[in-house]
XYZ file of C-alpha atoms in Angstrom:
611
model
C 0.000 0.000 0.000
C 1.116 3.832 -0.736
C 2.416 5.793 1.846
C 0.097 8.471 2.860
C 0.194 11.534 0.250
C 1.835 14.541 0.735
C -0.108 17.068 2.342
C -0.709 19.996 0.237
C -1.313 23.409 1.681
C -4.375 23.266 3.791
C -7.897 25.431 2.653
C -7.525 29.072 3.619
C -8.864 29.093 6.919
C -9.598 25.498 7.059
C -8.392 24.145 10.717
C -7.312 20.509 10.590
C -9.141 18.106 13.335
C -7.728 15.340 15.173
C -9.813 13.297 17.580
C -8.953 10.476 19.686
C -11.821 7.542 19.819
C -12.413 4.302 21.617
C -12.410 1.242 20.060
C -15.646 0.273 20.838
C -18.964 0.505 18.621
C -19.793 4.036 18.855
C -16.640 5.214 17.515
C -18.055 5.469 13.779
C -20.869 7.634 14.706
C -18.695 9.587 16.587
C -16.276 9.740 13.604
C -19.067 10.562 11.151
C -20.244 13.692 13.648
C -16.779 14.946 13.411
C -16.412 15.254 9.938
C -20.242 16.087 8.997
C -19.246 19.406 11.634
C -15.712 20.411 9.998
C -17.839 19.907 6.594
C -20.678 22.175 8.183
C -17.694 24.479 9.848
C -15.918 24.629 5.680
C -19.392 25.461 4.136
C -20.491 28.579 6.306
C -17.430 29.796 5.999
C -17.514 29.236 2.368
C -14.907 27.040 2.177
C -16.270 24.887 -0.091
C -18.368 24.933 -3.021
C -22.141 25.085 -1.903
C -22.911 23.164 -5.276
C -21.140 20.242 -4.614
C -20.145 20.219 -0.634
C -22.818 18.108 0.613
C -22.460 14.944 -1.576
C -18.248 15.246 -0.648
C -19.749 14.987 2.615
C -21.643 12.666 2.358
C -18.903 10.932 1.175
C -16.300 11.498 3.478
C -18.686 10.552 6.303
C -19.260 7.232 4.575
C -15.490 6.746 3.927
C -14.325 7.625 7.857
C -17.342 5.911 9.139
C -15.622 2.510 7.184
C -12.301 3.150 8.092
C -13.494 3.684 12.011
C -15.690 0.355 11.966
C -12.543 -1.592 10.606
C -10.132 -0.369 12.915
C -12.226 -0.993 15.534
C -13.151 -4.764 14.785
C -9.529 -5.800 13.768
C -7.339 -3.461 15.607
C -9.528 -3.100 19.124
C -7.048 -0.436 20.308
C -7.790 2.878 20.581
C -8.258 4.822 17.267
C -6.837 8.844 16.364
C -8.552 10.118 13.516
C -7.402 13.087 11.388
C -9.305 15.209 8.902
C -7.652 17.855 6.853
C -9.607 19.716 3.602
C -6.314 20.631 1.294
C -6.001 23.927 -0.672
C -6.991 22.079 -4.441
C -10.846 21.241 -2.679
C -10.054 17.117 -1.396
C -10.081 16.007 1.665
C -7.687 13.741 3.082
C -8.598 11.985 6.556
C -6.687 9.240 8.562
C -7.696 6.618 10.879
C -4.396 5.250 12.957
C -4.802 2.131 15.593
C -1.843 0.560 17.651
C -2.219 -2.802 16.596
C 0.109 -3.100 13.595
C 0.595 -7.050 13.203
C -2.891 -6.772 11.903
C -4.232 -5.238 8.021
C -7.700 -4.340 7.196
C -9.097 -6.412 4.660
C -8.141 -5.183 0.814
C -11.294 -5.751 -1.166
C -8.829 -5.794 -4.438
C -6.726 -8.838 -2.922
C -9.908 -11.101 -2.379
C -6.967 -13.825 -1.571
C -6.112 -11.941 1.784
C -5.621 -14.807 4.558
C -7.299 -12.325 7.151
C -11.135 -13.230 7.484
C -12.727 -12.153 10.675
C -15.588 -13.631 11.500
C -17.645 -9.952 11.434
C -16.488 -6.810 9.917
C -18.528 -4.326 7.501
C -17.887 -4.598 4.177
C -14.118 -4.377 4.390
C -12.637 -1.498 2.222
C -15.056 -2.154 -0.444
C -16.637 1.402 -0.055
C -13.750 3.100 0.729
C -12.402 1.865 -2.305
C -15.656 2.867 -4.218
C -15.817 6.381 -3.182
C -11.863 7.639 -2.620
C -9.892 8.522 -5.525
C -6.871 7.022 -3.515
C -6.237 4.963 -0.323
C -3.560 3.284 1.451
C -2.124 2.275 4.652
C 0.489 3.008 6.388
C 2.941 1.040 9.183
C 5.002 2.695 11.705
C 6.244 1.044 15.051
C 3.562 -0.490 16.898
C 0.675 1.172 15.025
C -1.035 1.933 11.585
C -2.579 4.310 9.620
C -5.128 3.681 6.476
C -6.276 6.529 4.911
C -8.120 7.998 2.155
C -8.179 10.772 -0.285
C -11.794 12.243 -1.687
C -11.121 14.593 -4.495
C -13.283 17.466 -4.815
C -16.307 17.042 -6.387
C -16.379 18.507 -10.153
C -18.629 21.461 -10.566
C -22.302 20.071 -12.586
C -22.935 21.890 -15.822
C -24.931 24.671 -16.229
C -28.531 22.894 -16.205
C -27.458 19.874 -15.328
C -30.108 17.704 -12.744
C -28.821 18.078 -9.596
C -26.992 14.912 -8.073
C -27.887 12.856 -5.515
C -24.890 12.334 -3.317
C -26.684 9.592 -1.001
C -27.371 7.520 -3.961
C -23.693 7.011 -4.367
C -23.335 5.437 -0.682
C -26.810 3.386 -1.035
C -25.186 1.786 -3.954
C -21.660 1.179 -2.404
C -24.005 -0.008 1.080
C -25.548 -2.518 -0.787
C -23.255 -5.003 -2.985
C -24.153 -5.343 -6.352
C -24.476 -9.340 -6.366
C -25.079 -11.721 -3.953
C -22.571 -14.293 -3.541
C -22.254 -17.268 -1.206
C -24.810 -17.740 1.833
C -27.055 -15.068 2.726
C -26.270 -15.986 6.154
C -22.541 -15.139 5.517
C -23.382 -11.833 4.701
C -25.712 -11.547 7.315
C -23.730 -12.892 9.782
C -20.994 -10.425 8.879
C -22.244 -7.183 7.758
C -25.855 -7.186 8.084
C -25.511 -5.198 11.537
C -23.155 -2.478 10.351
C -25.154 -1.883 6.853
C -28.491 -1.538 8.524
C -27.011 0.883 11.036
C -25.512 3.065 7.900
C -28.576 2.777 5.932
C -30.605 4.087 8.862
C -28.039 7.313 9.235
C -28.063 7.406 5.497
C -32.181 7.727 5.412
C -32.421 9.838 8.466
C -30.358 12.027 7.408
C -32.855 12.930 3.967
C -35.988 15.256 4.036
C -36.993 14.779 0.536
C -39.404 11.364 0.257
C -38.644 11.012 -3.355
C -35.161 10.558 -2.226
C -35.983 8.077 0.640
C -37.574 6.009 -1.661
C -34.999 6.080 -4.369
C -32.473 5.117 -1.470
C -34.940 2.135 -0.561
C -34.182 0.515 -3.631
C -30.840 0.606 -4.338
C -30.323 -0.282 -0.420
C -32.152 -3.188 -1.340
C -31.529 -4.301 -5.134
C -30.071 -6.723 -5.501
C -28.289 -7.055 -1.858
C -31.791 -8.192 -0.231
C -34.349 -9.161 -3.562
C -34.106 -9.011 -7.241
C -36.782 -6.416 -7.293
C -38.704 -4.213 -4.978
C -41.445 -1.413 -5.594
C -42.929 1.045 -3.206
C -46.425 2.168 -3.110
C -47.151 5.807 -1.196
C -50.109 7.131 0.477
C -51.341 10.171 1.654
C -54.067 10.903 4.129
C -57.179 10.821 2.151
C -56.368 7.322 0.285
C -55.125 5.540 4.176
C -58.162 3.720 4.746
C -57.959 2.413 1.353
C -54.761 1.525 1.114
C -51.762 1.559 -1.072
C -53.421 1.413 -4.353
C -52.782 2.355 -8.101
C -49.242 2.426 -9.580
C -46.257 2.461 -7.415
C -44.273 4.964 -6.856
C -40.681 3.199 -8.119
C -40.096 0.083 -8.827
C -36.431 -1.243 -9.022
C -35.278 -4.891 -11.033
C -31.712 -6.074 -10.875
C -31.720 -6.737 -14.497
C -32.165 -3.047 -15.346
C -35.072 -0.260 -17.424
C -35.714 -2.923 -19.238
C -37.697 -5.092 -16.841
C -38.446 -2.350 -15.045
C -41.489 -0.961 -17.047
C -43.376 -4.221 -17.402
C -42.978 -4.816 -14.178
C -44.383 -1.623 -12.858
C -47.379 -2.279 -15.566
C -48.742 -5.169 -13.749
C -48.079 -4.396 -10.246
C -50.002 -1.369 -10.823
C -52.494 -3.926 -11.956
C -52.789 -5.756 -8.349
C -51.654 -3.238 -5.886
C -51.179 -4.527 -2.373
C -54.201 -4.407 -0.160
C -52.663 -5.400 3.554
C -54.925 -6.589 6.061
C -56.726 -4.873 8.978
C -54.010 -3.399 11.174
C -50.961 -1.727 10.365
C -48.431 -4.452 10.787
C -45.419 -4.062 9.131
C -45.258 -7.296 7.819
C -44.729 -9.828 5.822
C -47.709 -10.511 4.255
C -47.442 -12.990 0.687
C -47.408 -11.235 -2.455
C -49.213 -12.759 -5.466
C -46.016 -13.232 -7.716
C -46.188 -11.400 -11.086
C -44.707 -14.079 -13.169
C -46.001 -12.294 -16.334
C -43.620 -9.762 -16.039
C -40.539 -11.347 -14.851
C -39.680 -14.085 -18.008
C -40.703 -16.862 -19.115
C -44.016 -18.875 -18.113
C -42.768 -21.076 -15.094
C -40.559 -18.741 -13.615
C -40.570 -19.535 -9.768
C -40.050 -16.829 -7.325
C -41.294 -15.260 -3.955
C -42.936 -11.631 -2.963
C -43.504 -9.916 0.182
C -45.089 -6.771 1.103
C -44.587 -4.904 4.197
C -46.626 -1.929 5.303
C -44.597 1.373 5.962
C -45.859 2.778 8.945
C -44.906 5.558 10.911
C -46.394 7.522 14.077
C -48.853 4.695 14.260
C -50.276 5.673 10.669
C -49.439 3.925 7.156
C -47.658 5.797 4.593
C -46.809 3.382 2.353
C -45.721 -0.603 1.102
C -42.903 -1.996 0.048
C -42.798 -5.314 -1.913
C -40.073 -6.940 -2.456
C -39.761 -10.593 -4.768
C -36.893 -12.734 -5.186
C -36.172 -15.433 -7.705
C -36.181 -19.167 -6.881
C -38.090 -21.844 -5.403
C -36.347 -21.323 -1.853
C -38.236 -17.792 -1.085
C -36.709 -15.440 1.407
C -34.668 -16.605 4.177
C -35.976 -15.462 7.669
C -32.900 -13.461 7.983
C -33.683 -11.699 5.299
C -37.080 -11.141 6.037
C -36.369 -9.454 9.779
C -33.806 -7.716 8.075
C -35.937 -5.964 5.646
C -38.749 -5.785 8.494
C -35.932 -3.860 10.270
C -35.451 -1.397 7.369
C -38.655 -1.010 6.381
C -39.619 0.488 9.700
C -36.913 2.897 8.965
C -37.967 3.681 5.479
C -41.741 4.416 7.156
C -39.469 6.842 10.071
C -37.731 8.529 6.836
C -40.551 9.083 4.724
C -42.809 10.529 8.172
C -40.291 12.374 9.003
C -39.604 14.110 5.556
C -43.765 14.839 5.380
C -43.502 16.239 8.614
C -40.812 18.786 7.215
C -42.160 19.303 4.100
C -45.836 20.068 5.740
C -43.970 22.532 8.254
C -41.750 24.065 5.342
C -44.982 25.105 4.112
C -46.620 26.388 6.851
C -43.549 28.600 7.502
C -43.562 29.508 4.031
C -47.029 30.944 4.100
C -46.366 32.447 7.363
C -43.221 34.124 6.553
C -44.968 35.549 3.349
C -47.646 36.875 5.485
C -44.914 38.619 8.024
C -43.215 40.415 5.034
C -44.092 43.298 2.806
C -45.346 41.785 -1.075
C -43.249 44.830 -2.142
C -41.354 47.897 -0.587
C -43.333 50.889 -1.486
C -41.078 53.117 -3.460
C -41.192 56.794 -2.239
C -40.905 59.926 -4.306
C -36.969 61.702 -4.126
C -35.664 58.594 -1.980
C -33.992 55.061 -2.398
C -34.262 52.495 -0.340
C -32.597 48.711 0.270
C -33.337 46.180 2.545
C -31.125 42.746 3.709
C -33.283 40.548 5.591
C -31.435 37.203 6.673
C -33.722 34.848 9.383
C -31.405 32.893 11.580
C -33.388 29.755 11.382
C -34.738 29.286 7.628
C -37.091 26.609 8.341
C -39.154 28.760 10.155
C -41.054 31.814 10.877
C -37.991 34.858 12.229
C -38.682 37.244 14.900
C -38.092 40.079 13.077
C -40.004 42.187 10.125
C -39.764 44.990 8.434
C -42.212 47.006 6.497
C -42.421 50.281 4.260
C -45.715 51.363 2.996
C -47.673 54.332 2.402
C -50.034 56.311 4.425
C -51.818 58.933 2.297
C -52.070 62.969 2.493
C -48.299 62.632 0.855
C -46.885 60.379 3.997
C -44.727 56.645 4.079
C -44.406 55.347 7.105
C -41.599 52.575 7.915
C -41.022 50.057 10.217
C -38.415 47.858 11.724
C -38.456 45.296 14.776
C -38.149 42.545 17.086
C -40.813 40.570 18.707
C -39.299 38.368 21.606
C -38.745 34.767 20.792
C -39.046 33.032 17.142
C -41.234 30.072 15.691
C -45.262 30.241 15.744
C -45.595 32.761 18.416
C -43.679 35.315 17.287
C -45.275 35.102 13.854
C -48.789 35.013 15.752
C -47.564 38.971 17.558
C -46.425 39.455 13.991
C -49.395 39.046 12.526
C -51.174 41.228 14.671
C -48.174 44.589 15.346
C -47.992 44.781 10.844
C -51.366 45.382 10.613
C -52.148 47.503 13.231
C -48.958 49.733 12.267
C -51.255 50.341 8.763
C -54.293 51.084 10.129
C -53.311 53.603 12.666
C -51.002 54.815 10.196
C -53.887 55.541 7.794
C -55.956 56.419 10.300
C -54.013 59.510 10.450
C -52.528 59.101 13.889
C -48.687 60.207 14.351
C -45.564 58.461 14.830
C -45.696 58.816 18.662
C -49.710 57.994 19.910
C -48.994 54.716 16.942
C -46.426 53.687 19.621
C -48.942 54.676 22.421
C -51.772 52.933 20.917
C -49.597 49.588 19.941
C -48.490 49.529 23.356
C -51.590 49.337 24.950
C -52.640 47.207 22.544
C -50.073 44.762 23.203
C -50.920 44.809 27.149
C -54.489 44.177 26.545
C -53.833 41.105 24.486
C -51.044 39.916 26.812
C -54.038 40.441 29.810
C -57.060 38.801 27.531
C -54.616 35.565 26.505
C -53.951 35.226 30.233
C -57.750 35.802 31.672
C -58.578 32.759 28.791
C -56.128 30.593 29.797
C -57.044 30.861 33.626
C -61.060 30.254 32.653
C -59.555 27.046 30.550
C -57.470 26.047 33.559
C -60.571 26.438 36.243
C -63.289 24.949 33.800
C -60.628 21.969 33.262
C -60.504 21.790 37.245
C -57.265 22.613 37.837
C -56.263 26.436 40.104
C -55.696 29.385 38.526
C -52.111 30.430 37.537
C -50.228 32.302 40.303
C -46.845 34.386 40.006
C -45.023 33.082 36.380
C -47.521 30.118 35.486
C -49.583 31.936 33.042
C -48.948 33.613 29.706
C -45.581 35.567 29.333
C -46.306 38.889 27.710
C -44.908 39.371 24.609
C -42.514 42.351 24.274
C -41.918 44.395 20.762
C -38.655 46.318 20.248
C -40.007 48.637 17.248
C -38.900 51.716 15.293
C -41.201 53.422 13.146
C -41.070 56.668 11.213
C -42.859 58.318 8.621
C -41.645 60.193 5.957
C -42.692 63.022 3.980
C -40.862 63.962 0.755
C -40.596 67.774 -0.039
C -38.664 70.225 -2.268
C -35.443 70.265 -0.323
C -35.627 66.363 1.102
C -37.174 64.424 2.903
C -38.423 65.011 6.713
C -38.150 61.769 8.894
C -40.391 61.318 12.188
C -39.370 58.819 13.984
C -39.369 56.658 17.358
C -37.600 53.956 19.010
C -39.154 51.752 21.602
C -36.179 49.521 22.905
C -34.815 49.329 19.384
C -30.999 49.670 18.323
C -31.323 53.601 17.506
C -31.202 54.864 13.628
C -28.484 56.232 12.629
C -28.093 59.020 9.675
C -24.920 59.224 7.093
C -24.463 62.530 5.973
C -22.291 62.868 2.384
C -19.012 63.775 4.658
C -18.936 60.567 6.211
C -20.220 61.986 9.741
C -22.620 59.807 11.744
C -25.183 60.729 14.362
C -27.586 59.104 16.408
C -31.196 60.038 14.916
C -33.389 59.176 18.392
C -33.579 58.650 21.662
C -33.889 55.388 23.535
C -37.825 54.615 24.993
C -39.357 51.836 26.772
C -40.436 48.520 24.656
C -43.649 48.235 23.440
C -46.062 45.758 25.419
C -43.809 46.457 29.148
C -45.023 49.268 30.800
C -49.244 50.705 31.134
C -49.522 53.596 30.517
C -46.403 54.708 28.647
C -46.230 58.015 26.327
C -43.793 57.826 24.100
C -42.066 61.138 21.891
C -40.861 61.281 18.413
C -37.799 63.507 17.097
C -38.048 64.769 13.682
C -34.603 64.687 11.589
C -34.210 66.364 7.679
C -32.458 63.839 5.260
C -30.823 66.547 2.315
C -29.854 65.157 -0.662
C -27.311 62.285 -0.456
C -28.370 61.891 3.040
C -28.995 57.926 4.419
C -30.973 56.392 7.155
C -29.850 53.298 8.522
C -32.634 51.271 10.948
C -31.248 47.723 12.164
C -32.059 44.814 14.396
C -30.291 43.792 17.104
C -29.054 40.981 14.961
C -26.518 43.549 13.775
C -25.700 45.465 16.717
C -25.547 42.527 18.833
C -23.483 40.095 16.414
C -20.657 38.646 18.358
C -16.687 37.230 17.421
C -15.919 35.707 20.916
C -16.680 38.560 23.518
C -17.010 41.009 21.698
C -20.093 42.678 20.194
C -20.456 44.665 16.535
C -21.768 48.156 18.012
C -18.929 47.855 20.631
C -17.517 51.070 20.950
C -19.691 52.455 18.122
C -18.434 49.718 15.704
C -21.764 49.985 13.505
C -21.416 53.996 13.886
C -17.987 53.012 12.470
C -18.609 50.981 9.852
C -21.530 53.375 8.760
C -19.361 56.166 8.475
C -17.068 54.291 5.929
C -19.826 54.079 3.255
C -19.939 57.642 2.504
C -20.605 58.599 -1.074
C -22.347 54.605 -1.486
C -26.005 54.425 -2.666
C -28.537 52.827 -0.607
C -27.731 49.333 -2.534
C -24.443 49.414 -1.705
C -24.471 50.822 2.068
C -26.745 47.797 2.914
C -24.066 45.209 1.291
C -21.467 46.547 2.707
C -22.991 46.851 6.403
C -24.303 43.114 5.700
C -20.554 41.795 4.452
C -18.887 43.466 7.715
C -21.447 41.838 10.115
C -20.991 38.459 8.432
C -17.471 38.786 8.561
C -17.624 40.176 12.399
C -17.609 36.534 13.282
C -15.948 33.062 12.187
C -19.381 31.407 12.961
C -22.707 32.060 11.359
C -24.688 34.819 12.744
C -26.455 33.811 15.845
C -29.525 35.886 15.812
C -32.217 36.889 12.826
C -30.477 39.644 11.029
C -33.012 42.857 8.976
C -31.554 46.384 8.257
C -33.342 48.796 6.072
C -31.677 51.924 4.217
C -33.365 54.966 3.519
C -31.398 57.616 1.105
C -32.785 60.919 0.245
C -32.058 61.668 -3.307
């Protein structure tokens, strides 16, 4: 075997890990966390290409989580791994052991006199997926290792890969040779722990299912197919055509096949077993007359409902081994897990994509003699962010704007959302000033803090339990918000404006001088009876506004804060002579680059330039 490859210069920025691991059988999962973080680690700091990163992960956590597994069942010792990304894009890692008498098994040597009785699938995989591997002997230990190159950039319009299908193929051997027991016996553990990382780890069912067949084609059957259901067809079952169907053979069994099982879809039992349950066997499709063979179908359920059923059919008069059979029970209840879990996503994707519509603006009114720009980055894109923004007009020549920052994230903050944006309009349009809107909102906030408490006391009594006491009931919901209107004129543009707990807006003026614009107040929804004031600034010509969450102000690099010492007064200050555009991606690129890690918090700023 090679000696391990020169290392090249390491990836700008790109740390090298080392971890030490013992041999026992959670070292691979540990192994695989490692590198799926550095990965994670490379890719927000941009590291790596964002096209192509996540299958080279996927990769190199299939690679180290092979190399760990061998080590551990021939070495036993404990195990250093090392992980480097080089400058040219490929990562390199290492797995070292101190038991040198003994070599992992070479899957291009099938002659090797070392045969454990139970090991994965030797180096097969590794072999499969690394451009180059090797191992290395020193004194008392070893080292194998493995090179992953980067992965080529796809053509403009090309489909876009599928990394996992790469490791479902190298999972699952492309023939079956010898005893299924032999296999079993020897690898049946650590591929069904794989395959279940490998499915969990997808949020896409069209890709869970594709991964269901080559996990099991033609490893566990000669063919499967997979019927889905939703909720309305569940009491009927799976029924109709399938949704794949795989054949060992190839496309060109594959389309007869799926022509008569769509024929005689299965209809399981009462219950939701997963199985088996016999198949009728669809000889018709699968050669000539006489053609012996075996089906079975297992229902896919998951949370105690179906959502699908796989059949699977093998060739012969022998049928499926009971091995076989629990082993496919096994991953069929993951498949059902996957393909919940990815509906589960998909349905909350959705309702956070309706909600987050419903936060936001359609469009940012445009406003007669000024610019504006707006970067608006949620921490947590899955779901609904705590802050908004908003820019609209009010009538009788007036556009009012808006930034803030309800308290907490998810549903609830969307919920106080919800309510604060349109409120803002209609008092806005009602004709009321910057300073009784914040009066009015406030008050409004406290009364729907008080009702949402007095209802879930009357729920709590009439459900026999005491009323809440002290911090049991609802917490209120506090609003950092600043909002100004704006009135265009010959000269400018007047700006009246508040801030209720909010970072304060700063102006840019065209000689690179910054100033505070107002005053600090109270947040909104906090105190009864609160009267808040407004200043009133002129914006000339060339003149910017700058209004910011405290995702900016508040965005941290260790200890240290972005408005420390007037750090966004700072950076403000050095965009003089920019247009509105350009001040809001420079502000953005000097926050992001603030910190080595993501930013922490949801991140909105909003430029206003008088022109």
């Amino acid at each position: 075997m090679a000696a391990i490859p020169t290392q090249r210069e390491p990836a700008a920025g790109a740390a090298p890990g080392r971890a030490t691991l013992p041999g026992s059988p959670v070292a691979p999962g540990s192994a695989r966390a490692l590198v799926r973080a550095a990965f994670q680690e490379w890719a927000e700091r941009g590291l790596t290409d964002p096209r192509t990163a996540g299958r080279q992960a996927d990769d190199a956590a299939a690679v180290v989580s092979e190399l760990v597994t061998n080590a551990v069942v021939h070495a036993g010792t404990e195990i250093d791994v090392a992980w480097r990304l080089q400058e040219d894009g490929a990562f390199v890692v290492e797995v070292g052991d101190r038991h040198a008498a003994r070599a992992p098994r070479d899957p291009a040597a099938p002659g090797t006199p070392h045969e454990v009785p139970e090991h994965g699938r030797g180096l097969r995989l590794v072999a499969t997926l690394a451009e180059t591997w090797g191992v290395t002997y020193r004194p008392g230990a070893k080292t194998v290792w493995a090179l992953l190159p980067a992965r080529p950039r796809e053509e403009p319009g090309a489909p876009a890969p599928l990394p996992a299908l790469d490791t479902a193929e190298a999972l699952a051997p492309q023939h079956r040779s010898g005893s299924d027991r032999d296999w079993l016996g020897r690898g049946a553990l650590t591929f069904l722990a794989e395959a279940s990382d490998l499915l969990a780890g997808q949020l896409d069912e069209t890709l869970v299912i594709a991964l269901t067949g080559q996990l099991i084609v033609p490893r566990l059957a000669d063919w499967c197919a997979v019927w889905l259901e939703d909720e309305a067809s569940v009491r009927g079952g799976a029924g109709g055509a399938p949704a794949r169907v795989w054949h060992h053979a190839g496309e060109q069994r594959v389309e007869e096949l799926a022509r008569v099982l769509e024929k005689d879809p299965p209809r399981p039992p009462g219950g939701f077993a997963p199985g088996p349950e016999p198949y009728p066997w669809p000889g018709e499709a699968l050669g000539p007359d006489g053609t012996p063979g075996a089906a079975l179908a297992y229902r896919l359920v998951a949370g105690g409902s179906p959502v699908g059923t796989l059949v699977i059919g093998r060739y012969g008069p022998a049928g499926f081994p009971d091995e076989i059979t629990g082993l496919v029970e096994d991953l069929s209840r993951r498949v059902a897990l996957a393909v919940g879990a990815a509906r589960q996503y998909a349905r909350q994707a959705t309702i956070s994509a309706v909600l987050q519509r419903g936060l936001l603006p359609g469009a940012v009114a445009r406003i007669p003699r000024m610019t504006s720009a707006v970067v608006y980055e949620p921490r947590d894109t899955g779901g609904p962010s705590g802050d908004f923004y908003d820019l609209f007009p009010a009538g009788d020549g007036r556009w009012c704007f808006a930034v803030g920052d309800v308290q907490g994230k998810g549903p609830e903050a969307a919920v106080m959302i919800g309510l604060v944006r349109p409120w803002l309009r209609l008092l806005a349009r009602e004709g009321y000033r910057v300073a009784d809107v914040l009066d009015r909102l406030n008050q409004l906030l406290l009364d729907e803090s008080t009702e949402a408490a007095d209802a879930a006391a009357r729920a709590l009594v009439a459900a026999g339990g005491r009323p809440p006491t002290g911090g049991d009931g609802p917490q209120t919901r506090f609003l950092s918000l600043l909002y100004g209107e704006l009135v265009p004129h010959d000269d400018g543009v007047r700006c009246t404006l508040a801030s209720a707990g909010h970072p304060l807006p700063l102006v840019l003026r065209p000689d690179g001088s910054v100033g505070a614009a107002a005053r600090p107040q109270t947040l909104l929804g906090v105190v009864e009876d609160e009267t808040y004031t407004s200043e009133t600034v002129e914006l000339r010509p060339g003149e910017s506004l700058l209004c910011v969450t405290d995702g900016v102000t508040e965005r941290r690099s260790g200890s240290r804060q972005f408005d420390d010492g007037d750090g966004l007064a700072h950076a403000l200050s050095g965009c003089a002579g920019l247009d509105a555009d350009s001040i809001a991606r420079r502000i953005r690129r000097l926050v992001h680059d603030f910190g080595d890690e993501r930013p922490e918090d949801d991140l909105a700023l909003l430029v206003l330039q008088a022109g």
